[in-house]
Amino acid sequence: MGEFFTSFEDAWTSFLTRDDPLESFYDQFPDDPDHVLSGWLVEPATEVKASALALQERLAHIGWLDPTPEHFLHTWIGLHSRIGEASRRWADIPRFRATYERVNCFHTAVVLEVGGEVRQLVAGTPNDVPTFLPHLTVAVVREPAPPGELRDVLVSLRDEGFGEHDVEDVTLVSFPCARTTVYQPWTVLGRQPLAA
């Protein structure tokens, strides 16, 4: 499995210079079809989802990419078990504007970089580590593939913006999390509103 990056710039530089094939997104998940996880996420606004879907169309000719289903577009905050009591603190964090600023590519996925105050949601929790890069996954690598074709497309899109919205709450979900089930719809377990 590829490295964890400490910044979006590190990820982008790695992608630009990478010779090794990109890696399968699905290989990180267990085979057990009954495997389930729960965790917190931020759901993007409809307009942001529309921008992500439009980007997917621009990548559709790359046969080894799987687009993230519209119902699964999100910014992951962390596993329920790792966030701890942070959700109580979130009630005191003011609502903020999230921006979907630039396209990037990790070793297994095409992502949008999420700006704004998203990092404050993990500050002071076990997730409070330098490798937390808030992002929205647009498409994933189905099977190992050389990065050249994808790089040619993403370089031309690097400076495009993909929208913004006010984050008013954080959603707790449960979802199937095996290689063959990971994109099935999640179940909403609760929501934590941010301060008005």
GROMACS .gro file of C-alpha atoms in nm:
model
  196
    1MET     CA    1   0.000   0.000   0.000
    2GLY     CA    2   0.130   0.345  -0.089
    3GLU     CA    3   0.265   0.603   0.149
    4PHE     CA    4   0.065   0.847   0.357
    5PHE     CA    5   0.129   1.204   0.254
    6THR     CA    6   0.182   1.491   0.497
    7SER     CA    7   0.043   1.754   0.260
    8PHE     CA    8  -0.155   1.783  -0.061
    9GLU     CA    9   0.154   1.926  -0.227
   10ASP     CA   10   0.350   1.613  -0.133
   11ALA     CA   11   0.076   1.398  -0.286
   12TRP     CA   12   0.070   1.602  -0.606
   13THR     CA   13   0.448   1.598  -0.643
   14SER     CA   14   0.451   1.223  -0.589
   15PHE     CA   15   0.184   1.178  -0.855
   16LEU     CA   16   0.370   1.397  -1.105
   17THR     CA   17   0.692   1.200  -1.063
   18ARG     CA   18   0.551   0.852  -1.007
   19ASP     CA   19   0.671   0.571  -1.233
   20ASP     CA   20   0.520   0.281  -1.038
   21PRO     CA   21   0.162   0.179  -1.120
   22LEU     CA   22  -0.118   0.330  -0.917
   23GLU     CA   23  -0.261   0.079  -0.670
   24SER     CA   24  -0.600  -0.087  -0.639
   25PHE     CA   25  -0.829   0.098  -0.399
   26TYR     CA   26  -1.012  -0.223  -0.316
   27ASP     CA   27  -0.705  -0.409  -0.190
   28GLN     CA   28  -0.716  -0.221   0.142
   29PHE     CA   29  -1.050  -0.378   0.237
   30PRO     CA   30  -1.118  -0.725   0.380
   31ASP     CA   31  -1.283  -1.003   0.181
   32ASP     CA   32  -1.550  -1.065   0.446
   33PRO     CA   33  -1.877  -0.935   0.293
   34ASP     CA   34  -2.024  -0.888   0.642
   35HIS     CA   35  -1.753  -0.642   0.749
   36VAL     CA   36  -1.911  -0.312   0.862
   37LEU     CA   37  -1.759   0.013   0.991
   38SER     CA   38  -1.906   0.327   1.142
   39GLY     CA   39  -1.764   0.675   1.127
   40TRP     CA   40  -1.815   1.047   1.085
   41LEU     CA   41  -1.827   1.235   0.757
   42VAL     CA   42  -1.928   1.562   0.596
   43GLU     CA   43  -2.175   1.539   0.310
   44PRO     CA   44  -2.116   1.787   0.025
   45ALA     CA   45  -2.388   2.014  -0.109
   46THR     CA   46  -2.575   1.918  -0.426
   47GLU     CA   47  -2.376   2.171  -0.629
   48VAL     CA   48  -2.046   2.019  -0.518
   49LYS     CA   49  -2.171   1.672  -0.604
   50ALA     CA   50  -2.264   1.800  -0.950
   51SER     CA   51  -1.909   1.929  -0.999
   52ALA     CA   52  -1.767   1.593  -0.890
   53LEU     CA   53  -1.996   1.409  -1.132
   54ALA     CA   54  -1.889   1.642  -1.414
   55LEU     CA   55  -1.526   1.562  -1.334
   56GLN     CA   56  -1.607   1.192  -1.345
   57GLU     CA   57  -1.737   1.238  -1.698
   58ARG     CA   58  -1.402   1.390  -1.797
   59LEU     CA   59  -1.231   1.079  -1.660
   60ALA     CA   60  -1.476   0.825  -1.806
   61HIS     CA   61  -1.243   0.722  -2.089
   62ILE     CA   62  -0.991   0.584  -1.838
   63GLY     CA   63  -1.118   0.228  -1.808
   64TRP     CA   64  -0.939   0.130  -1.487
   65LEU     CA   65  -1.102   0.406  -1.280
   66ASP     CA   66  -1.430   0.346  -1.095
   67PRO     CA   67  -1.630   0.663  -1.025
   68THR     CA   68  -1.752   0.711  -0.670
   69PRO     CA   69  -2.133   0.672  -0.674
   70GLU     CA   70  -2.317   0.999  -0.617
   71HIS     CA   71  -2.473   0.868  -0.293
   72PHE     CA   72  -2.125   0.795  -0.154
   73LEU     CA   73  -1.956   1.131  -0.218
   74HIS     CA   74  -1.830   1.263   0.116
   75THR     CA   75  -1.537   1.392   0.317
   76TRP     CA   76  -1.432   1.132   0.573
   77ILE     CA   77  -1.357   1.264   0.922
   78GLY     CA   78  -1.276   0.944   1.109
   79LEU     CA   79  -1.387   0.613   1.254
   80HIS     CA   80  -1.642   0.637   1.532
   81SER     CA   81  -1.405   0.444   1.759
   82ARG     CA   82  -1.122   0.694   1.702
   83ILE     CA   83  -1.313   1.018   1.730
   84GLY     CA   84  -1.397   0.949   2.095
   85GLU     CA   85  -1.577   1.234   2.268
   86ALA     CA   86  -1.503   1.484   1.991
   87SER     CA   87  -1.865   1.496   1.884
   88ARG     CA   88  -1.951   1.671   2.213
   89ARG     CA   89  -1.689   1.937   2.137
   90TRP     CA   90  -1.824   1.983   1.784
   91ALA     CA   91  -2.137   2.148   1.925
   92ASP     CA   92  -1.910   2.443   2.018
   93ILE     CA   93  -1.734   2.466   1.679
   94PRO     CA   94  -1.890   2.730   1.456
   95ARG     CA   95  -2.025   2.637   1.116
   96PHE     CA   96  -1.770   2.698   0.843
   97ARG     CA   97  -1.730   2.718   0.467
   98ALA     CA   98  -1.574   2.416   0.299
   99THR     CA   99  -1.410   2.469  -0.038
  100TYR     CA  100  -1.340   2.199  -0.295
  101GLU     CA  101  -1.031   2.360  -0.437
  102ARG     CA  102  -0.818   2.142  -0.661
  103VAL     CA  103  -0.799   1.795  -0.807
  104ASN     CA  104  -0.523   1.565  -0.680
  105CYS     CA  105  -0.431   1.197  -0.693
  106PHE     CA  106  -0.332   0.964  -0.413
  107HIS     CA  107  -0.187   0.621  -0.483
  108THR     CA  108  -0.537   0.467  -0.507
  109ALA     CA  109  -0.777   0.750  -0.591
  110VAL     CA  110  -0.852   1.077  -0.765
  111VAL     CA  111  -0.960   1.330  -0.503
  112LEU     CA  112  -1.065   1.689  -0.454
  113GLU     CA  113  -0.875   1.880  -0.190
  114VAL     CA  114  -1.111   2.017   0.075
  115GLY     CA  115  -1.019   2.351   0.226
  116GLY     CA  116  -1.172   2.554   0.504
  117GLU     CA  117  -1.180   2.459   0.870
  118VAL     CA  118  -1.237   2.085   0.826
  119ARG     CA  119  -0.920   1.999   1.016
  120GLN     CA  120  -1.063   2.149   1.336
  121LEU     CA  121  -1.304   1.855   1.350
  122VAL     CA  122  -1.016   1.619   1.430
  123ALA     CA  123  -0.801   1.859   1.634
  124GLY     CA  124  -0.741   1.711   1.979
  125THR     CA  125  -0.866   1.363   1.884
  126PRO     CA  126  -0.669   1.044   1.810
  127ASN     CA  127  -0.710   1.143   1.442
  128ASP     CA  128  -0.516   1.465   1.509
  129VAL     CA  129  -0.214   1.366   1.301
  130PRO     CA  130  -0.026   1.545   1.021
  131THR     CA  131  -0.148   1.293   0.763
  132PHE     CA  132  -0.513   1.404   0.789
  133LEU     CA  133  -0.580   1.554   0.447
  134PRO     CA  134  -0.951   1.629   0.410
  135HIS     CA  135  -1.062   1.523   0.065
  136LEU     CA  136  -1.353   1.404  -0.143
  137THR     CA  137  -1.284   1.087  -0.344
  138VAL     CA  138  -1.407   1.127  -0.702
  139ALA     CA  139  -1.282   0.800  -0.853
  140VAL     CA  140  -1.077   0.501  -0.742
  141VAL     CA  141  -0.822   0.278  -0.910
  142ARG     CA  142  -0.979  -0.060  -0.986
  143GLU     CA  143  -0.655  -0.238  -1.071
  144PRO     CA  144  -0.287  -0.139  -1.084
  145ALA     CA  145  -0.228   0.093  -1.377
  146PRO     CA  146   0.045   0.328  -1.500
  147PRO     CA  147  -0.025   0.690  -1.403
  148GLY     CA  148   0.066   0.858  -1.733
  149GLU     CA  149  -0.277   0.875  -1.899
  150LEU     CA  150  -0.444   1.000  -1.582
  151ARG     CA  151  -0.165   1.247  -1.516
  152ASP     CA  152  -0.213   1.404  -1.859
  153VAL     CA  153  -0.578   1.473  -1.775
  154LEU     CA  154  -0.537   1.590  -1.416
  155VAL     CA  155  -0.254   1.832  -1.489
  156SER     CA  156  -0.488   2.022  -1.720
  157LEU     CA  157  -0.755   2.034  -1.446
  158ARG     CA  158  -0.531   2.111  -1.149
  159ASP     CA  159  -0.632   2.472  -1.096
  160GLU     CA  160  -1.007   2.436  -1.147
  161GLY     CA  161  -1.239   2.494  -0.850
  162PHE     CA  162  -1.522   2.254  -0.771
  163GLY     CA  163  -1.750   2.457  -0.545
  164GLU     CA  164  -1.807   2.533  -0.180
  165HIS     CA  165  -2.077   2.509   0.084
  166ASP     CA  166  -2.147   2.578   0.450
  167VAL     CA  167  -2.083   2.283   0.680
  168GLU     CA  168  -2.357   2.285   0.942
  169ASP     CA  169  -2.324   1.934   1.085
  170VAL     CA  170  -2.124   1.613   1.084
  171THR     CA  171  -2.297   1.284   1.004
  172LEU     CA  172  -2.238   0.950   1.176
  173VAL     CA  173  -2.291   0.656   0.940
  174SER     CA  174  -2.257   0.279   0.931
  175PHE     CA  175  -2.161   0.116   0.603
  176PRO     CA  176  -2.056  -0.218   0.453
  177CYS     CA  177  -1.679  -0.211   0.415
  178ALA     CA  178  -1.555  -0.516   0.222
  179ARG     CA  179  -1.395  -0.526  -0.123
  180THR     CA  180  -1.726  -0.609  -0.287
  181THR     CA  181  -1.957  -0.399  -0.068
  182VAL     CA  182  -1.776  -0.072   0.005
  183TYR     CA  183  -1.994   0.146  -0.218
  184GLN     CA  184  -2.329   0.024  -0.091
  185PRO     CA  185  -2.541   0.300   0.069
  186TRP     CA  186  -2.463   0.389   0.426
  187THR     CA  187  -2.708   0.403   0.716
  188VAL     CA  188  -2.726   0.733   0.901
  189LEU     CA  189  -2.688   0.675   1.276
  190GLY     CA  190  -2.696   1.039   1.385
  191ARG     CA  191  -2.591   1.396   1.320
  192GLN     CA  192  -2.396   1.641   1.531
  193PRO     CA  193  -2.488   2.004   1.455
  194LEU     CA  194  -2.214   2.266   1.469
  195ALA     CA  195  -2.266   2.593   1.653
  196ALA     CA  196  -2.484   2.848   1.474
   0.00000   0.00000   0.00000
